[in-house]
């Protein structure tokens, strides 16, 4: 059910009215899920509308199809199989997917450092983390193989997703059935469309790093599953690099339907703010890793 927020109404009041009119139920309480901005088709560039969505509703009454041909209860994992407007894609992703991505710091190549590294990730997975992105230097092939195999096992046992970073990880990702994360520069490579198509055909997710509108458009054209967009806020890992800010992040996010994670100077404490600006969730290193 959907409709416009009328003058003088809050979003929650509009939600209650719409569900009363369309389903004949009364909403007692609900929690904000995600607000998805949608850009206008014609210039000048602007946000035309925002899809303010809610979940965890507490209701009374039995739903009835007062304005629709039929109703169906659908498992969350089946939502993506139903036809829907492109702007609904981030909503489904927010319902189904993780709301946080840990991008790993680069550990020393000693047994002790690697054991501590894996132990910390195991603890985070036990606390509920559901997506890990292994990021290592391009020249650390042996360490990538060791840590990647160990993390693939840890993530599989925890029901979490593992993405390996960069083209150099493509063969390992294929071997272990992991996701692949593409650097922004790699989105332009001639062989990237074939890599993405191979991953999708095998049911493996692909994410991409983006910093501007052109890279977002390219990532969506490649049919990646989601992107990491930033930096949203100033971050010590990229000193001096200008940050987007939440308003610019939202304007960029409005131009595509691919799910977007906010990255750069953000952490779990920023999830509510990120969702208010259309992000599926937040991604980072320091804010997730801790001391």
mmCIF file of N, CA and C in Angstrom, residues 6 34 66 70 85 141 149 172 194 209 225 227-228 256 269-270:
data_model
loop_
_atom_site.group_PDB
_atom_site.id
_atom_site.type_symbol
_atom_site.label_atom_id
_atom_site.label_comp_id
_atom_site.label_asym_id
_atom_site.label_seq_id
_atom_site.Cartn_x
_atom_site.Cartn_y
_atom_site.Cartn_z
ATOM 1 N N UNK A 6 -0.224 13.695 3.054
ATOM 2 C CA UNK A 6 -1.048 14.886 2.852
ATOM 3 C C UNK A 6 -0.586 16.030 3.751
ATOM 4 N N UNK A 34 13.593 2.364 5.602
ATOM 5 C CA UNK A 34 14.492 3.098 4.717
ATOM 6 C C UNK A 34 13.667 4.126 3.954
ATOM 7 N N UNK A 66 -9.289 -4.183 0.000
ATOM 8 C CA UNK A 66 -10.324 -3.173 -0.217
ATOM 9 C C UNK A 66 -10.130 -2.406 -1.522
ATOM 10 N N UNK A 70 -6.009 -8.795 -5.133
ATOM 11 C CA UNK A 70 -5.659 -9.948 -4.299
ATOM 12 C C UNK A 70 -4.568 -9.557 -3.320
ATOM 13 N N UNK A 85 8.531 -1.821 -9.355
ATOM 14 C CA UNK A 85 9.290 -0.702 -9.914
ATOM 15 C C UNK A 85 10.745 -0.749 -9.457
ATOM 16 N N UNK A 141 49.443 -12.451 -2.344
ATOM 17 C CA UNK A 141 48.679 -13.597 -2.836
ATOM 18 C C UNK A 141 48.624 -14.740 -1.823
ATOM 19 N N UNK A 149 40.497 -18.456 2.641
ATOM 20 C CA UNK A 149 39.943 -19.785 2.892
ATOM 21 C C UNK A 149 39.389 -19.880 4.310
ATOM 22 N N UNK A 172 39.986 -16.990 -6.724
ATOM 23 C CA UNK A 172 39.691 -17.532 -5.388
ATOM 24 C C UNK A 172 38.206 -17.408 -5.070
ATOM 25 N N UNK A 194 32.229 -9.377 -18.350
ATOM 26 C CA UNK A 194 32.245 -10.840 -18.365
ATOM 27 C C UNK A 194 32.391 -11.393 -16.946
ATOM 28 N N UNK A 209 32.870 -0.229 -5.902
ATOM 29 C CA UNK A 209 33.165 1.026 -5.215
ATOM 30 C C UNK A 209 32.857 2.186 -6.153
ATOM 31 N N UNK A 225 25.340 -6.149 -7.819
ATOM 32 C CA UNK A 225 24.274 -6.332 -6.829
ATOM 33 C C UNK A 225 24.121 -5.115 -5.924
ATOM 34 N N UNK A 227 26.520 -1.310 -4.331
ATOM 35 C CA UNK A 227 27.724 -0.495 -4.394
ATOM 36 C C UNK A 227 28.008 0.130 -3.037
ATOM 37 N N UNK A 228 29.272 0.518 -2.853
ATOM 38 C CA UNK A 228 29.711 1.275 -1.690
ATOM 39 C C UNK A 228 30.044 2.672 -2.182
ATOM 40 N N UNK A 256 20.050 6.127 -9.107
ATOM 41 C CA UNK A 256 20.132 4.707 -9.464
ATOM 42 C C UNK A 256 19.196 3.895 -8.581
ATOM 43 N N UNK A 269 26.847 3.436 14.333
ATOM 44 C CA UNK A 269 26.070 4.504 14.977
ATOM 45 C C UNK A 269 25.386 5.420 13.966
ATOM 46 N N UNK A 270 25.776 5.322 12.695
ATOM 47 C CA UNK A 270 25.209 6.173 11.649
ATOM 48 C C UNK A 270 24.141 5.468 10.817
#
